XYZ file of N, CA and C in Angstrom:
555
model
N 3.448 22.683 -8.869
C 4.450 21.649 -8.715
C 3.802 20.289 -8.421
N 2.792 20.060 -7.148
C 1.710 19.078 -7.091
C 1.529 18.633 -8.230
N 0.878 18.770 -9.409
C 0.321 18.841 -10.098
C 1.140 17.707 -11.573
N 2.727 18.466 -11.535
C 3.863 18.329 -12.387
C 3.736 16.824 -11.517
N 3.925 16.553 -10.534
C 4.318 15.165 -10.074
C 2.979 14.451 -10.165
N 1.937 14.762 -9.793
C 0.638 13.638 -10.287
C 0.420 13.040 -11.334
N 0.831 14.156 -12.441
C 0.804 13.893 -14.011
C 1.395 12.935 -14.484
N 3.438 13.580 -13.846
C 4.218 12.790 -14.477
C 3.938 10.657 -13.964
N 3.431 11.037 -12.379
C 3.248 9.882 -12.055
C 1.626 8.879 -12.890
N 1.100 9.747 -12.975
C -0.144 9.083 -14.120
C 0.744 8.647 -15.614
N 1.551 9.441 -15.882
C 1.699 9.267 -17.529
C 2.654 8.046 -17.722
N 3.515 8.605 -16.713
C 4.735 7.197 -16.789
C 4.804 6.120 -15.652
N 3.489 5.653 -15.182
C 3.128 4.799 -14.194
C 4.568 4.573 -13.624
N 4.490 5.798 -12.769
C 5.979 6.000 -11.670
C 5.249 6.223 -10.305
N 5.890 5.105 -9.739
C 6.013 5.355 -8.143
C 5.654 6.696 -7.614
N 4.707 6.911 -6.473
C 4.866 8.076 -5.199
C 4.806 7.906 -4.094
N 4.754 8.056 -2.992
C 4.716 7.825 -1.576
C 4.239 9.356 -1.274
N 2.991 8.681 -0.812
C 2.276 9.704 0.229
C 1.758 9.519 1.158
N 2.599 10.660 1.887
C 2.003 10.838 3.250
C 1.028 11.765 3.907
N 0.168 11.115 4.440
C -0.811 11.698 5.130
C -0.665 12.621 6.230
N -1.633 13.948 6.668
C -1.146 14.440 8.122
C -1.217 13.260 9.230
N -0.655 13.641 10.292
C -1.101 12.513 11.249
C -0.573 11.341 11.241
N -1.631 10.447 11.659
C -1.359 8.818 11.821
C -2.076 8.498 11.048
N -2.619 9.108 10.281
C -3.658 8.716 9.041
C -3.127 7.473 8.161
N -1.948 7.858 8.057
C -0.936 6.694 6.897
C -0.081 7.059 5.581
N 0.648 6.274 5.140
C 1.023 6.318 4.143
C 0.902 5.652 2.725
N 0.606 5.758 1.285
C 0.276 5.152 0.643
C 1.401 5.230 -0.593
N 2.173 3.852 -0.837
C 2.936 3.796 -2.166
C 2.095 3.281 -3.298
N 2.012 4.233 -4.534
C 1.402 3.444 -5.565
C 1.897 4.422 -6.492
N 0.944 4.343 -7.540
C 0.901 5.112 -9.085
C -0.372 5.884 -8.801
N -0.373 7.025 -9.446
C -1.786 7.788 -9.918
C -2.410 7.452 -10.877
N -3.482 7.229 -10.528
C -3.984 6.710 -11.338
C -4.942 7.776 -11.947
N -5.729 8.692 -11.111
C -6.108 9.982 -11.328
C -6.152 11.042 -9.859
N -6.640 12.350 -10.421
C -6.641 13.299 -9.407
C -7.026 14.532 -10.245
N -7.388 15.618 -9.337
C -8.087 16.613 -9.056
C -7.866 17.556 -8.307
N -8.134 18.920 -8.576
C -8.296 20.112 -7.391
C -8.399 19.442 -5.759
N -8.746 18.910 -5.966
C -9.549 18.351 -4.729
C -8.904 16.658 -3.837
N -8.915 15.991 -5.174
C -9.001 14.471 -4.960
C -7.858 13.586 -5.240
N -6.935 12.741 -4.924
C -6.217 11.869 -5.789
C -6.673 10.471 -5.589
N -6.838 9.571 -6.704
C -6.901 8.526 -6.844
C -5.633 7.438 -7.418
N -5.121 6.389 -6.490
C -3.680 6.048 -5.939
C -3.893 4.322 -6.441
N -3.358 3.655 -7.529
C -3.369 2.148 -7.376
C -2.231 2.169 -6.144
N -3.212 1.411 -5.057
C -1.713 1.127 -4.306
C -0.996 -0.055 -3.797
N -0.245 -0.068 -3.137
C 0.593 -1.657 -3.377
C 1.202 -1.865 -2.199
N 1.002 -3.425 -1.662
C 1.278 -3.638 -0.634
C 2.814 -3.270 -0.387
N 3.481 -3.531 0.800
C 5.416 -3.556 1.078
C 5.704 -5.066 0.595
N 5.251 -5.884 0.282
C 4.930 -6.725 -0.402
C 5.027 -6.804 -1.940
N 4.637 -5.510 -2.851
C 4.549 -5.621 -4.285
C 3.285 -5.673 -4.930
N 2.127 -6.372 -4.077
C 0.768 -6.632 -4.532
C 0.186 -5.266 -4.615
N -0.747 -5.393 -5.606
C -1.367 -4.380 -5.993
C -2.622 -4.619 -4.681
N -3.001 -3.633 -4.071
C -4.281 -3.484 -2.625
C -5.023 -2.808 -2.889
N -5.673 -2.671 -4.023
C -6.489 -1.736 -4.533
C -6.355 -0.472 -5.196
N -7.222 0.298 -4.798
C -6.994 1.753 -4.877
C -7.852 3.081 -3.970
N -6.449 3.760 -3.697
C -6.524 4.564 -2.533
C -7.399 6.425 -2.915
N -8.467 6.410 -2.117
C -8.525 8.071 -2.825
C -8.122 8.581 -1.309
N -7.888 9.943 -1.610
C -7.333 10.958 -0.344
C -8.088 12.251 -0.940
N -7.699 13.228 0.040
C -8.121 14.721 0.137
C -6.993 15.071 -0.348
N -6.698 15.804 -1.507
C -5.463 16.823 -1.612
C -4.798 17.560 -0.597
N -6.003 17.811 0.502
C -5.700 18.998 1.627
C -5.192 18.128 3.155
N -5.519 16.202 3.012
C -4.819 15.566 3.865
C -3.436 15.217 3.998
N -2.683 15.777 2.548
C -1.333 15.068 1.954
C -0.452 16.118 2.951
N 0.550 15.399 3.415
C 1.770 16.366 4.642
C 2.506 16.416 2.991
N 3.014 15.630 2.382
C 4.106 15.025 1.498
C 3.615 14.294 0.352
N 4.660 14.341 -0.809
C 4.374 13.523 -1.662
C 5.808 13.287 -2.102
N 6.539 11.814 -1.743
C 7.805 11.586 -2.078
C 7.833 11.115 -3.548
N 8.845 11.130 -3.862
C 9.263 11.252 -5.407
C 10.282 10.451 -5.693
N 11.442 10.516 -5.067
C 12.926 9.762 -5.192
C 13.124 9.463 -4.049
N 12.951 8.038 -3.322
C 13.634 8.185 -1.517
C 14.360 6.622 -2.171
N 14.786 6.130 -1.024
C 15.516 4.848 -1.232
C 14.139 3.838 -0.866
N 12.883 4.022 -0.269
C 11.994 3.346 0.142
C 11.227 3.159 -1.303
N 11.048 4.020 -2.435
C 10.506 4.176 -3.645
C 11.525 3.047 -4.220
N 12.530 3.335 -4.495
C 13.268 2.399 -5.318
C 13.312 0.799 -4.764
N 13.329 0.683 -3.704
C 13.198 -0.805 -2.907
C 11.644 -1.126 -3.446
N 10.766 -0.323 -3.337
C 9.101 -0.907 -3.690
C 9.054 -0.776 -5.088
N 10.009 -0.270 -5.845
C 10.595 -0.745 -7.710
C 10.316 -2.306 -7.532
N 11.708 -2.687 -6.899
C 12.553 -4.022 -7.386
C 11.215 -4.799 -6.621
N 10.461 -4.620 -5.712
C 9.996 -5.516 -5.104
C 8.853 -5.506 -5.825
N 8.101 -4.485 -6.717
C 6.870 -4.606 -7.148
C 7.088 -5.511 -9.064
N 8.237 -5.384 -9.088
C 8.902 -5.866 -10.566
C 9.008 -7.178 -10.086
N 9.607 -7.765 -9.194
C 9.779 -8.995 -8.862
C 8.924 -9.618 -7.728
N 7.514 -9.600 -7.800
C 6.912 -10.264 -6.354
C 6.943 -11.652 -6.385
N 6.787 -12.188 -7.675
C 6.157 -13.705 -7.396
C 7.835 -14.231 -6.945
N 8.689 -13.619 -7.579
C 10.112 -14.184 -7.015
C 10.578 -14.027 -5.538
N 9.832 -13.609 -4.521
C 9.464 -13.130 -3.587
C 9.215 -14.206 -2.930
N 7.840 -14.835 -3.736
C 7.222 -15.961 -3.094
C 8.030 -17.438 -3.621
N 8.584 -16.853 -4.618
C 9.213 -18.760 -4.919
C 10.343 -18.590 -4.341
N 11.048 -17.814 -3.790
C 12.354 -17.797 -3.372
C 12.520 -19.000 -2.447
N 13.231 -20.225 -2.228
C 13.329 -21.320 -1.680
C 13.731 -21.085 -0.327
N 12.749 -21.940 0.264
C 13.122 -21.726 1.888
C 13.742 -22.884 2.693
N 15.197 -21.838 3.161
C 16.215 -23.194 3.269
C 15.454 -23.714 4.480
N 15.134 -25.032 4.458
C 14.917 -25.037 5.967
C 16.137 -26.553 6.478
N 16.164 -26.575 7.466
C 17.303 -27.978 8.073
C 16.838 -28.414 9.291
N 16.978 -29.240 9.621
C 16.393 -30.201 10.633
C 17.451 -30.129 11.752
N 16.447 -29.571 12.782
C 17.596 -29.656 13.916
C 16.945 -30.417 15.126
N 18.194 -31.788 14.927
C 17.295 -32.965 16.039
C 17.899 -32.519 17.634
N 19.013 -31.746 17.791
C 19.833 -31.032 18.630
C 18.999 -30.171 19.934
N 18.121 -29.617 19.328
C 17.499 -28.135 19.773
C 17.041 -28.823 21.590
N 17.556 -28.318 22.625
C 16.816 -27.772 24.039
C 16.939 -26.974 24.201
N 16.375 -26.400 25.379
C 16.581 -25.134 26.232
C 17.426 -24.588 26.428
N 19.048 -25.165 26.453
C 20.106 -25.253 27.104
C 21.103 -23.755 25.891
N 20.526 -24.402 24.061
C 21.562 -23.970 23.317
C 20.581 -23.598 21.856
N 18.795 -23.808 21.666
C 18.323 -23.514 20.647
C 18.456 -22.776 19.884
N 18.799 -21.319 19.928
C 19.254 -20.330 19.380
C 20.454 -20.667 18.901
N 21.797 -20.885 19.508
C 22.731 -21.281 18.866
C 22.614 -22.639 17.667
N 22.194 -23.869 18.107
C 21.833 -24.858 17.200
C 20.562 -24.481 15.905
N 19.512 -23.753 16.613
C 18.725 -22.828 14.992
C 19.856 -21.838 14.030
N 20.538 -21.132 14.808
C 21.237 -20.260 13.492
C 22.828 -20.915 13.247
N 23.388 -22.028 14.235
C 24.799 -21.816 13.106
C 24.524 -22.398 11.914
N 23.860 -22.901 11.518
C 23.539 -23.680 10.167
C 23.848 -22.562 9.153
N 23.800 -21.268 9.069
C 23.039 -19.954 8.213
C 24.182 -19.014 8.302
N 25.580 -19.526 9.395
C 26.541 -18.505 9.317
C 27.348 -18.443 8.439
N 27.350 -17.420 7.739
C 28.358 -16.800 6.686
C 27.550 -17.351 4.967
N 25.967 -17.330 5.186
C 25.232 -17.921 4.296
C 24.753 -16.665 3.491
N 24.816 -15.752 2.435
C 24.218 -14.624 2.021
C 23.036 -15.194 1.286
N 22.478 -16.615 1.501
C 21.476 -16.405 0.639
C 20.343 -16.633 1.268
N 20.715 -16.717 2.502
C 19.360 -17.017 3.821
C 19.673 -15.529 4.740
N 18.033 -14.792 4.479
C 17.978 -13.651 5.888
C 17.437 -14.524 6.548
N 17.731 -14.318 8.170
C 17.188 -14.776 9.336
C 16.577 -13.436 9.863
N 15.517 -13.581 10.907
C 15.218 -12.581 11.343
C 14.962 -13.209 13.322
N 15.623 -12.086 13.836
C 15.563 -12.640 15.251
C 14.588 -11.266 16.399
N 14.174 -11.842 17.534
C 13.519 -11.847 18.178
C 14.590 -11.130 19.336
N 14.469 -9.875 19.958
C 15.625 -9.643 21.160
C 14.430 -9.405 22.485
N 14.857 -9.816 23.209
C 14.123 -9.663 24.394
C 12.569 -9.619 24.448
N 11.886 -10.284 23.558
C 10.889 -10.030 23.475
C 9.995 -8.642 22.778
N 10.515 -8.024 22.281
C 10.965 -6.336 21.647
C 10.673 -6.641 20.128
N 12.005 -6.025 19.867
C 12.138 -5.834 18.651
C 12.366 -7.256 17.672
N 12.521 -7.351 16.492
C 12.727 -8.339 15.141
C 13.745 -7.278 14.542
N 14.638 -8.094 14.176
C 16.354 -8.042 13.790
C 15.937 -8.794 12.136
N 16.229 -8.808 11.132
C 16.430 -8.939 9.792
C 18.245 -8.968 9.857
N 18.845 -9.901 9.145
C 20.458 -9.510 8.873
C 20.355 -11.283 8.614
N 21.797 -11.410 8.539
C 22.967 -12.326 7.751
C 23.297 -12.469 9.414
N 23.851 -13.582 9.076
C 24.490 -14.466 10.612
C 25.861 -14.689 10.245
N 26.442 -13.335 10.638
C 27.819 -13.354 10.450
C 28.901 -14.262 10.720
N 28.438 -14.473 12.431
C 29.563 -15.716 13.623
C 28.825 -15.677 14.324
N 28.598 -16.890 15.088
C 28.254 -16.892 16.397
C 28.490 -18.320 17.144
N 28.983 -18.134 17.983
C 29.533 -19.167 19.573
C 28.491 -19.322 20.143
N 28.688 -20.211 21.533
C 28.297 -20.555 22.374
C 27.473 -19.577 22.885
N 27.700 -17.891 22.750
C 27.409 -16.869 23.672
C 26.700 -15.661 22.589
N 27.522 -15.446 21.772
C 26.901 -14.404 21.068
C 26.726 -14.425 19.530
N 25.645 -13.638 19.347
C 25.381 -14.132 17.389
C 26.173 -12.600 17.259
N 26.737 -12.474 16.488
C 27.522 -11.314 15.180
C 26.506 -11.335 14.196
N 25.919 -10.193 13.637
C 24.767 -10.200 13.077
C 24.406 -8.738 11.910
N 24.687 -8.943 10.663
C 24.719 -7.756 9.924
C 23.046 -7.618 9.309
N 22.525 -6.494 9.705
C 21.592 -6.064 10.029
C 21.236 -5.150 8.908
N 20.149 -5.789 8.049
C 19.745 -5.266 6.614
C 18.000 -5.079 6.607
N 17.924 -3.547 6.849
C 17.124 -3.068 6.850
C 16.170 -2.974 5.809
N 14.737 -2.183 5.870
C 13.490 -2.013 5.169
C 13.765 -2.140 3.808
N 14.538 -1.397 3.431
C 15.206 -0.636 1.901
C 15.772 -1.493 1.287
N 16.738 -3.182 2.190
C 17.428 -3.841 1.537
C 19.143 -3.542 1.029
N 19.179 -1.900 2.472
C 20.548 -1.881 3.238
C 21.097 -2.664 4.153
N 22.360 -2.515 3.761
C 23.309 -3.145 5.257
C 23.233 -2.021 5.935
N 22.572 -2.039 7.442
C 22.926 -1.206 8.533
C 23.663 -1.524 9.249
N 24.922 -1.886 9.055
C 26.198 -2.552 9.926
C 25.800 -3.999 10.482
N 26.888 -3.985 11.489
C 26.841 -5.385 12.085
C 26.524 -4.993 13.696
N 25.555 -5.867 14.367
C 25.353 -6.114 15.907
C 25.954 -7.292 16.354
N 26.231 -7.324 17.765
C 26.382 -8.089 18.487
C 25.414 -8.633 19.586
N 24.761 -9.709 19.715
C 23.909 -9.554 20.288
C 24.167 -11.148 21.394
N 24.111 -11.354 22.980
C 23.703 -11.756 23.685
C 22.423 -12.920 23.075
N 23.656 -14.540 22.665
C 22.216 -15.557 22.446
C 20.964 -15.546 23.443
N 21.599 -15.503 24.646
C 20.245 -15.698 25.647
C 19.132 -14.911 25.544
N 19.446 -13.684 24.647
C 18.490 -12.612 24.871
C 17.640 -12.477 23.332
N 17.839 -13.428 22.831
C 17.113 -13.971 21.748
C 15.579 -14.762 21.858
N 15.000 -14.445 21.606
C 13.946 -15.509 22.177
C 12.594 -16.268 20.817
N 12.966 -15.900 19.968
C 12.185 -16.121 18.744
C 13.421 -16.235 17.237
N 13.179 -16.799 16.704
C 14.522 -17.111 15.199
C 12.981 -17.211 13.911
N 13.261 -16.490 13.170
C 12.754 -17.042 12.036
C 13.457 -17.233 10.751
N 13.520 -18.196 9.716
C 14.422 -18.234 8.738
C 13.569 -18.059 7.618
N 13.838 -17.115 6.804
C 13.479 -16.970 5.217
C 11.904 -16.656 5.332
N 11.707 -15.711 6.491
C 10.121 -15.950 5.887
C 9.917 -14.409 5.243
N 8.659 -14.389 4.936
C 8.260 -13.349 3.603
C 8.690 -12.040 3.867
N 9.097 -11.360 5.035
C 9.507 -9.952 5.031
C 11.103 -10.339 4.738
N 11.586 -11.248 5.392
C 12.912 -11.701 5.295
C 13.907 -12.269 4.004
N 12.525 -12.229 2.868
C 12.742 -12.840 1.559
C 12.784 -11.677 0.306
N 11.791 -10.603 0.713
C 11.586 -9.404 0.464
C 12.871 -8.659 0.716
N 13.157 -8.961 1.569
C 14.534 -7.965 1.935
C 15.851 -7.840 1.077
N 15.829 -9.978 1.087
C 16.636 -10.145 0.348
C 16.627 -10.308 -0.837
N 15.591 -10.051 -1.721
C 15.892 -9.510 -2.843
C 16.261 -8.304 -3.715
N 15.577 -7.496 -2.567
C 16.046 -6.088 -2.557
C 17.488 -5.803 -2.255
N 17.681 -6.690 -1.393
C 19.449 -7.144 -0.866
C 20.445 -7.271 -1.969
N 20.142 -8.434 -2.577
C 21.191 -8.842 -4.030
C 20.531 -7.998 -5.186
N 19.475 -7.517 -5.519
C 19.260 -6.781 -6.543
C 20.051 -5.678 -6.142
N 20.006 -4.973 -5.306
C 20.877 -3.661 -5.277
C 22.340 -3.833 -5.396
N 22.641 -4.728 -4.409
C 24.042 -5.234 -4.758
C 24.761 -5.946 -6.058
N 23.844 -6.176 -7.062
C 24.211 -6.636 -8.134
C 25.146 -6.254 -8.911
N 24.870 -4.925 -8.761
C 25.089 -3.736 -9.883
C 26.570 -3.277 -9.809
């Protein structure tokens, strides 16, 4: 069965995702070749760029994915990279911004905007990716579009507890193309 999927992925330069035992890693690319023993992987950044090429142990592989929603997102993104990078970055001038309300004055500009991802900063933690649904004085409403270039619903999130905003930058641009390409259809 191994074997049926290396091939088909050599012959019809199709996507695989493999995973390694461990923390070793994971590698998306094409086969490029392989062996009893060996596979040799063009592989490609989450990005789209081609990063060389990967060899492994046959006997290190946990997995070898085939169809996930993470394969089809590294489709649209490896078909479209340079659109990736020209995608225009809204930016706006905010002469407004203190201590008092920055977060609110950085994102209402972007509410109810589908063509700007923002990506936010919570407590110092985690980075939020989504659409800036509403947000007041107090809280951003925030639909939250994950790796794949899903909507994972909407959050509510506490402005104060924001502490970093970024607009349109390259994971956030990535997303959203994966965003409206899927939604196109």
């Amino acid at each position: 069965m191994i074997d049926e999927i290396l091939e088909y992925s050599k012959a019809k330069n199709e996507l695989v995702g493999i995973k390694l035992y461990g923390e070793a890693g994971y590698w998306c690319g094409i086969v490029e070749d392989y062996n009893d023993d060996f596979i040799q992987l063009k592989h490609f950044t989450k990005n789209g760029e081609l990063d060389g090429i990967a060899i492994e142990r046959i006997v290190d592989i946990e997995r070898i994915d085939i169809e996930d929603d993470y394969l089809t997102a590294m489709k649209i993104v490896i078909e479209n990279r340079q659109k990736i990078r020209d995608i225009e970055i809204k930016s706006r001038i905010f002469t407004d911004l203190d201590d008092e309300n920055w977060q609110y004055v950085s994102l209402k500009p972007y509410q109810s905007d589908k063509n700007v991802l923002t990506s936010i900063q919570v407590n110092g933690d985690d980075f939020y990716q989504g659409f800036v649904k509403s947000i007041n004085e107090n809280f951003l409403k925030f639909e939250l579009i994950d790796n794949n270039g899903n909507s994972n619903g909407t959050s509510v999130f506490k402005l104060e507890d924001i502490n970093s905003v970024k607009i349109n930058d390259l994971e956030c641009r990535r997303r959203l193309l994966i965003y409206k390409t899927k939604n196109a259809s």
